[in-house]
Amino acid sequence: MMNCELLATCSALGYLEGDTYHREPDCLESVKDLIRYLRHEDETRDVRQQLGAAQTLQSDLLPILTQHHQDKPLFDAVIRLMVNLTQPALLCFGSVPKEPSLRHHFLQVLAYLQAYKEAFASEKAFGVLSETLYELLQLGWEERQEEDNLLIERILLLVRNILHVPADLDQEKRIDDDASVHDRLLWVIHLSGLDDLLLFLASSSAEQQWSLHVLEIISLMFRDQNPEQLAGVGQGRLAQEQSRDVAELAALRQREMAEKRARALQRGNRHSRFGGSYIVQGLKSIGERDLIFHKGLHNLRNYSSDLGKQRQRVPKRRQAAQELSVQRRSALNVRLFLRDFCLEFLENCYNRLMGLVKDNLLREKAQQHDETYYMWALAFFMAFNRAASLRPGLVSETLSVRTFHFIEQNLTNYYEMMLTDRKEAASWACRMHLALKAYQELLATVNELDMSPDKAVRESSRIIKNNIFYVMEYRELFLALFRKFDERCQTRSLLRDLVETTHLFLKMLERFCRNRGNLVVQNKQKKRKKKKKPIASDNVPSSLGQREAMWPSLVEQLQCCTQDPELSLEFMIPFDAASEVPVEEQRAEVMVRIQDCLLAGQAPQALTLLRSAREVWPERNVFGFPDILLQEEMQLLKQIFCAPLPRQQGPEERGAEEEEEEEEEEELQVVLVSEKEFNFLDYLKRFANSTVLRAYVLLLRDYRQNSAHTNHCIVKMLHRLAHDLRMEALLFQLSLFYLFNHLLSDPAAGAYKELVTFAKYVLGKFFALAAVNQKAFVELLFWKNTSVVREMTEGYGSLDGGFSSRKPPAWSLEEEAQLQELYLARKVVEGQDVIDTIMAHLKTPRTRNQVIHHLVWLGLADSVRDFQRKGSNIVLWTEDQELELRRLFEEFQDSDDVLGHIMKNVTAKRSRARIVDKLLALGLVAERKQLYKKRRKKLVPSGLPNGAESLKDFCQEDLEEENLTEEESKENEEKEEVSEAKQISQGSSVLLTENLGQSLHQKGFSTPLLWLQNCLFQVADDRQEDGCSQAVPLVPLTEENEEAMENEQFQQLLCKLGLRPPASEQETFWRIPAKLSPIQLRRAAASLSQPEEEEKLQPGLDPEVPGGQGLEEEHQREDQAQTLRALLSARKKKAGLVSPAEEGTAGGKEQLKVAPKKRQLLDSGEEQEEDVGRSKATELEAPGIQKKKRFQIEDEDESEESEA
């Protein structure tokens, strides 16, 4: 049912009276309305379908086009509407819809387009288009307006759209040499003179902008044509064609006679009412009895158990790809016209047009996939030129090594996209087929040039072949295409072209090698380069005593440097600007570099690097004071030289999977390009592959439909593998023998003499082998590789005989007895690996796999999987094991390493991955990152302490921690929580907080800090009295406090204290989390006190660290560290957390400087679970490498620098 608005609009166009069309006054507006309606149609293209059902184009638009073309505005509007109506259905729907309803609409639109194409097969319509296009092309570039260029483009697009409509083969039912709708359209184009205009556009230098449109139209004109047949039109039938037709007729005649004889034999002498019943002995029926056959004996040979059964339906995703294009022979007059067009196009247009199109493609001026038209034109016209006259000058533009490279690149790209984009694999396979056809034609043309009488032409062919055969990618291309052939998305025609192209390439390569004697080709190898593991400190080449002995020689080098005080620093850059690691965090790496220079005996370079690092990182005097003397520099270098610094570690940030799994050596692929002497047989062995053979056998199944040349290419390749490589056993496969059986019993087998001869040759080889090797019949069931072929022919076990040096020694009876005794004695021992224990006690050295396989062979074990390491063979979890896992998770869920503690205490040892999967399955954790180990961060000393012993002890702690095993590190962490590390972590947290507090005091935030301190004390008292706690919001009642809560630095202080920001839009105020204990709250409040108040609160401070000591030793090296320790002790004592014993231990660490913590781990959007007092046990970092956390925010560099 047509829409009323559309019906009214179509009625306002006009009416046809006889042969005259009378347009309405609103005709132009109605055409514009139809364009507007098409612009707003829905996904079913309802407007397009309604206009097609009403035949608006046939009854209105075409008469307007032919009779009112003088009205330029109306003509332009009608052309616009026609271009929209005739655009391809694939362009309207995007792709062929899979949904039945949308697919119905797609087929309906396609049917309307086919009706449009038939309507356009009119000389009047194309006469008007040709005349208009001719008038527009007569205008010079200075006279042509923008509207004229748009009209030219729309006319070309209209012609393109009409030619693009596919033919309806079921509707037309045309035979060869009969005029189809497409043929009539081509003939109309010829009569209207549009073909001459296309040739003009292709050859004119002033019309370069239409090159892609012209090439697309030409490709659509010749899409059903065969270039070789088209080249021979009008020259009489060639002898080769006649012989081919005679052979086809003879094969058909032989099959027909064989069928007549078979039907005659099926007729019995008796009447057909009773054919008899027979018992077939030896052939069982469904039960245990012999089969009863109820037909004549002449039908017994055709009996099969599958008779009467319904054939299994093949799923759509496994069905073979359908052929999209069908070649047919057009009417003679159309073929003559097309042949003349090709000749003129080759002589005047081909080289220039193909050059322009390729330039547009390389400059990316074309649309997506326009290179397919270029490759089609290359394949078609070069094949036409080769079949017609073989004039290389006519196709010189595309006959070059650069063209080979361009085609190979696109072919490889289509191949890779076909493997990755599985949804559009069929489309990519079609494009790959076009590229393969172009590559095949390039090879065929080069092969024909070898037979040219012109010596220069033959030399050009030799140069091209030399370049092609030299490059490895051209040789490996066919192997890659065969190995990934998939009949679900690649058609049989693609496979046929691939087989023929491979045959041609091998023939050319074999002849080229034979004529040259030896051929040197390019060889590329991917070498796996293992990345070196980080160097551990125990692998440092010299011990401490050796370093002490080596130091005097370094001192002599350093003293020589005093003669050159202006030491150049431009060649020693202490940081890597391109590294992902920030420059501020590369200080620790410089220490290791300085030590490496000293170990290598390069003292001047070490001194230069030290001075460069001092310029880059002057803060905290890590690399010495700015006015340091040379003797002090030498002493500093000696400390670095003697310190056991931790060596380079792995990447600072690892992904989630890298932290869960064990660290493995990274492998880098390096392509090594070299040259080698080419051996044709070695190259041919690459095709001795089961995947390649399957593709050839698949194509051989269609030997009746294949051309004689295709069958020859198949047989030639199989003969190369069987005879030249002496691998006849490679073809011993049941599916191939089944095909040979059909071939030998074919009545028309005489037409396939080459196939029959080869089949008999292979079968003879098989039965000769079967007489020696009875297992050959079983081998028929499997596709084989070269190693299996060798074992079949030379005897099983011969493959290992060729490598006697690698063959393991045989097991003697004594060794087997010893193995059995060891296994029975050790298999019940828990806590050790059975195989490792057995290997340690065997007399003859054996590998682990050899021991395991021999245990299975002796029957002592059921499977190899019984001896997998790390308990990975345990798959099922019992109920008790699940309860144990829940208990361990609840016990250790607040620890730093939950997963490590579980693995250490679980009874049934399992891998990390299995425990993580089970925790996720039980719902104990929501995601894997909750199980990541919470690593502790060390405090970085602000400078190098005095004395080599303290630096050595300090670095030794880092070194020992890095070298600890996983279990040892966990034990040490537990000890540190009880002892000294807990105090240092608490002190560092308090120290960071008071640094921020002092900075805010200086900025005038004393009142808000006092308010915050009172709030913390009040909440601590309330929680201690009530015994329960809940989150308490911080509500600023004064304007000054409200401004402070919005200050960024004040918010950083709140985060350091453990307060939680608003978690969602429903929350407005910061909150004191419920998890903070009263002690933690009082400690946080105490850290907010001003220094003046602290001095009043601690009159009895330990005399070893007096508060005024910093003023007396202002210019000494350890002033800052002692001041910070004093401040830390004061805060601890005020909070009531420092015992006298702990105060005593503070004096023993005067050589260490406590650096403020740079970053802090935060959980975004959640309450902090870490206790502020024991947040992240810190590491004391000397000239070592500071470990970087996974999620770190809130950089406090500015606050630290202000404190320093």
Coordinates of C-alpha atoms in Angstrom, one line a residue, residues 936-1169:
R936 CA 56.1 -2.1 51.5
K937 CA 57.9 1.1 50.6
K938 CA 61.2 2.0 52.0
L939 CA 62.2 5.4 53.3
V940 CA 64.9 7.0 51.1
P941 CA 67.7 8.5 53.0
S942 CA 68.3 12.1 52.1
G943 CA 72.0 11.7 51.8
L944 CA 74.9 9.3 52.2
P945 CA 75.9 8.8 55.8
N946 CA 79.4 9.1 57.1
G947 CA 81.4 6.0 57.2
A948 CA 81.4 3.1 54.8
E949 CA 80.2 0.6 57.4
S950 CA 76.8 2.3 57.8
L951 CA 76.3 2.5 54.1
K952 CA 77.3 -1.1 53.7
D953 CA 74.8 -2.2 56.3
F954 CA 72.1 0.0 54.9
C955 CA 72.5 -1.4 51.4
Q956 CA 72.9 -4.9 52.6
E957 CA 69.4 -4.8 54.1
D958 CA 68.1 -3.9 50.6
L959 CA 70.2 -6.6 49.0
E960 CA 69.1 -9.3 51.4
E961 CA 65.5 -8.4 51.0
E962 CA 65.7 -8.6 47.2
N963 CA 67.4 -12.0 47.4
L964 CA 65.0 -13.6 49.8
T965 CA 62.8 -16.3 48.6
E966 CA 59.1 -15.8 48.9
E967 CA 58.7 -17.7 52.2
E968 CA 61.7 -16.1 53.8
S969 CA 60.5 -12.6 52.8
K970 CA 57.2 -13.3 54.4
E971 CA 58.8 -14.5 57.7
N972 CA 61.0 -11.4 57.7
E973 CA 58.0 -9.2 57.2
E974 CA 56.2 -10.8 60.1
K975 CA 59.3 -10.2 62.3
E976 CA 59.5 -6.6 61.2
E977 CA 55.9 -6.0 62.1
V978 CA 56.8 -7.0 65.7
S979 CA 60.0 -5.1 65.9
E980 CA 61.7 -2.1 64.4
A981 CA 60.0 -1.8 61.0
K982 CA 56.7 -1.0 62.7
Q983 CA 58.2 1.9 64.5
I984 CA 59.8 3.3 61.4
S985 CA 56.6 3.1 59.4
Q986 CA 54.7 4.8 62.2
G987 CA 57.3 7.5 62.4
S988 CA 57.4 8.1 58.7
S989 CA 53.6 8.4 58.5
V990 CA 53.6 10.9 61.4
L991 CA 56.6 12.8 59.9
L992 CA 54.8 13.2 56.5
T993 CA 51.7 14.5 58.3
E994 CA 53.5 17.0 60.4
N995 CA 55.4 18.3 57.3
L996 CA 52.1 19.1 55.7
G997 CA 50.8 20.5 59.0
Q998 CA 53.8 22.9 59.3
S999 CA 53.3 24.0 55.7
L1000 CA 49.7 24.8 56.4
H1001 CA 50.6 26.6 59.6
Q1002 CA 52.9 28.9 57.6
K1003 CA 50.1 29.6 55.1
G1004 CA 47.7 30.8 57.8
F1005 CA 45.6 27.6 58.4
S1006 CA 46.3 27.4 62.1
T1007 CA 42.7 27.9 63.2
P1008 CA 41.3 25.1 60.8
L1009 CA 44.2 22.8 62.0
L1010 CA 43.2 23.4 65.6
W1011 CA 39.6 22.7 64.8
L1012 CA 40.6 19.5 63.0
Q1013 CA 42.8 18.5 66.0
N1014 CA 39.9 19.0 68.4
C1015 CA 37.6 17.0 66.3
L1016 CA 40.0 14.1 66.2
F1017 CA 40.5 14.2 70.0
Q1018 CA 36.8 14.4 70.6
V1019 CA 36.0 11.4 68.3
A1020 CA 38.8 9.4 69.9
D1021 CA 37.4 10.0 73.4
D1022 CA 33.9 9.1 72.2
R1023 CA 35.0 5.9 70.7
Q1024 CA 37.0 4.9 73.8
E1025 CA 34.0 5.5 76.0
D1026 CA 31.3 3.9 73.9
G1027 CA 33.4 1.0 72.7
C1028 CA 31.9 1.2 69.2
S1029 CA 32.6 3.4 66.3
Q1030 CA 30.9 4.7 63.1
A1031 CA 31.9 7.1 60.4
V1032 CA 31.7 10.7 61.7
P1033 CA 31.4 13.6 59.2
L1034 CA 33.6 16.7 59.5
V1035 CA 31.1 19.7 59.3
P1036 CA 32.9 23.1 59.0
L1037 CA 30.7 25.6 60.7
T1038 CA 32.8 28.7 60.1
E1039 CA 33.7 30.3 56.8
E1040 CA 37.4 29.9 57.5
N1041 CA 37.1 26.2 58.1
E1042 CA 35.0 25.8 55.0
E1043 CA 37.6 27.5 52.9
A1044 CA 40.3 25.2 54.4
M1045 CA 38.3 22.1 53.5
E1046 CA 38.3 23.2 49.9
N1047 CA 42.0 23.8 49.8
E1048 CA 43.9 21.1 47.9
Q1049 CA 46.9 20.9 50.3
F1050 CA 44.5 20.7 53.3
Q1051 CA 42.7 17.8 51.5
Q1052 CA 46.1 16.1 51.1
L1053 CA 46.6 16.4 54.8
L1054 CA 43.2 14.8 55.4
C1055 CA 44.1 11.9 53.2
K1056 CA 47.4 11.4 55.1
L1057 CA 45.5 11.3 58.3
G1058 CA 43.3 8.5 56.9
L1059 CA 40.1 10.5 56.5
R1060 CA 37.7 9.6 53.7
P1061 CA 36.5 12.0 51.1
P1062 CA 32.8 12.1 50.0
A1063 CA 32.2 8.7 48.4
S1064 CA 29.2 9.7 46.2
E1065 CA 27.0 12.6 45.2
Q1066 CA 24.8 12.0 48.3
E1067 CA 27.7 12.8 50.6
T1068 CA 28.9 16.3 51.1
F1069 CA 31.4 16.2 54.0
W1070 CA 34.7 14.4 54.7
R1071 CA 34.3 11.6 57.2
I1072 CA 36.4 10.0 59.9
P1073 CA 36.3 6.3 59.0
A1074 CA 35.0 3.8 61.6
K1075 CA 38.1 1.7 61.3
L1076 CA 40.4 4.3 62.9
S1077 CA 41.0 3.3 66.5
P1078 CA 41.2 5.9 69.4
I1079 CA 45.0 5.4 69.5
Q1080 CA 45.3 6.2 65.8
L1081 CA 43.1 9.2 66.1
R1082 CA 45.2 10.6 69.0
R1083 CA 48.4 10.0 67.1
A1084 CA 47.0 11.8 64.0
A1085 CA 45.8 14.7 66.2
A1086 CA 49.2 14.9 67.9
S1087 CA 50.9 15.2 64.6
L1088 CA 49.0 18.5 63.9
S1089 CA 50.6 20.3 66.8
Q1090 CA 52.9 23.3 66.1
P1091 CA 56.6 22.9 67.0
E1092 CA 56.3 25.6 69.7
E1093 CA 53.6 23.7 71.5
E1094 CA 55.7 20.5 71.3
E1095 CA 58.7 22.0 72.9
K1096 CA 56.4 23.0 75.8
L1097 CA 55.0 19.5 76.0
Q1098 CA 58.4 17.7 76.2
P1099 CA 60.7 19.3 78.9
G1100 CA 62.2 16.0 79.8
L1101 CA 63.2 14.9 76.3
D1102 CA 66.2 12.6 76.0
P1103 CA 69.4 14.6 76.1
E1104 CA 70.9 12.7 73.2
V1105 CA 68.6 14.5 70.9
P1106 CA 67.9 18.0 72.3
G1107 CA 65.6 20.3 70.5
G1108 CA 68.2 23.1 70.2
Q1109 CA 70.9 20.9 68.8
G1110 CA 70.0 21.8 65.2
L1111 CA 70.8 25.5 65.8
E1112 CA 74.2 24.7 67.1
E1113 CA 75.2 22.3 64.3
E1114 CA 73.5 24.1 61.4
H1115 CA 76.4 23.8 59.0
Q1116 CA 77.2 20.1 59.8
R1117 CA 76.3 17.3 57.5
E1118 CA 73.9 15.4 59.9
D1119 CA 71.9 18.3 61.1
Q1120 CA 68.7 17.6 59.2
A1121 CA 68.5 13.9 60.1
Q1122 CA 69.0 14.6 63.8
T1123 CA 66.4 17.3 63.8
L1124 CA 63.8 15.0 62.1
R1125 CA 64.5 12.2 64.6
A1126 CA 64.0 14.6 67.5
L1127 CA 60.7 15.7 66.0
L1128 CA 59.7 12.1 65.5
S1129 CA 60.5 11.1 69.0
A1130 CA 58.6 14.1 70.4
R1131 CA 55.5 13.1 68.4
K1132 CA 55.7 9.5 69.6
K1133 CA 56.1 10.5 73.2
K1134 CA 53.3 13.0 73.1
A1135 CA 51.0 10.3 71.7
G1136 CA 52.1 7.9 74.4
L1137 CA 53.6 5.4 71.9
V1138 CA 57.3 5.5 72.7
S1139 CA 58.8 3.3 75.4
P1140 CA 62.1 4.0 77.0
A1141 CA 63.6 1.0 75.2
E1142 CA 62.4 2.4 71.9
E1143 CA 63.9 5.8 72.7
G1144 CA 67.2 4.1 73.3
T1145 CA 67.2 2.4 70.0
A1146 CA 66.8 5.7 68.2
G1147 CA 70.3 6.8 69.1
G1148 CA 71.8 3.8 67.3
K1149 CA 70.6 4.9 63.9
E1150 CA 71.9 8.4 63.8
Q1151 CA 73.6 7.7 60.5
L1152 CA 70.4 7.4 58.6
K1153 CA 68.4 10.3 57.4
V1154 CA 64.6 9.8 57.2
A1155 CA 63.2 11.2 54.0
P1156 CA 59.5 12.1 53.8
K1157 CA 57.3 9.5 52.0
K1158 CA 56.7 10.6 48.5
R1159 CA 53.4 8.9 47.7
Q1160 CA 50.7 7.0 49.4
L1161 CA 48.4 4.2 48.3
L1162 CA 44.8 5.0 48.4
D1163 CA 41.6 3.1 47.7
S1164 CA 39.5 5.3 45.4
G1165 CA 35.9 5.7 46.7
E1166 CA 36.3 3.4 49.7
E1167 CA 37.4 3.7 53.3
Q1168 CA 41.0 3.2 53.8
E1169 CA 41.6 -0.3 55.3

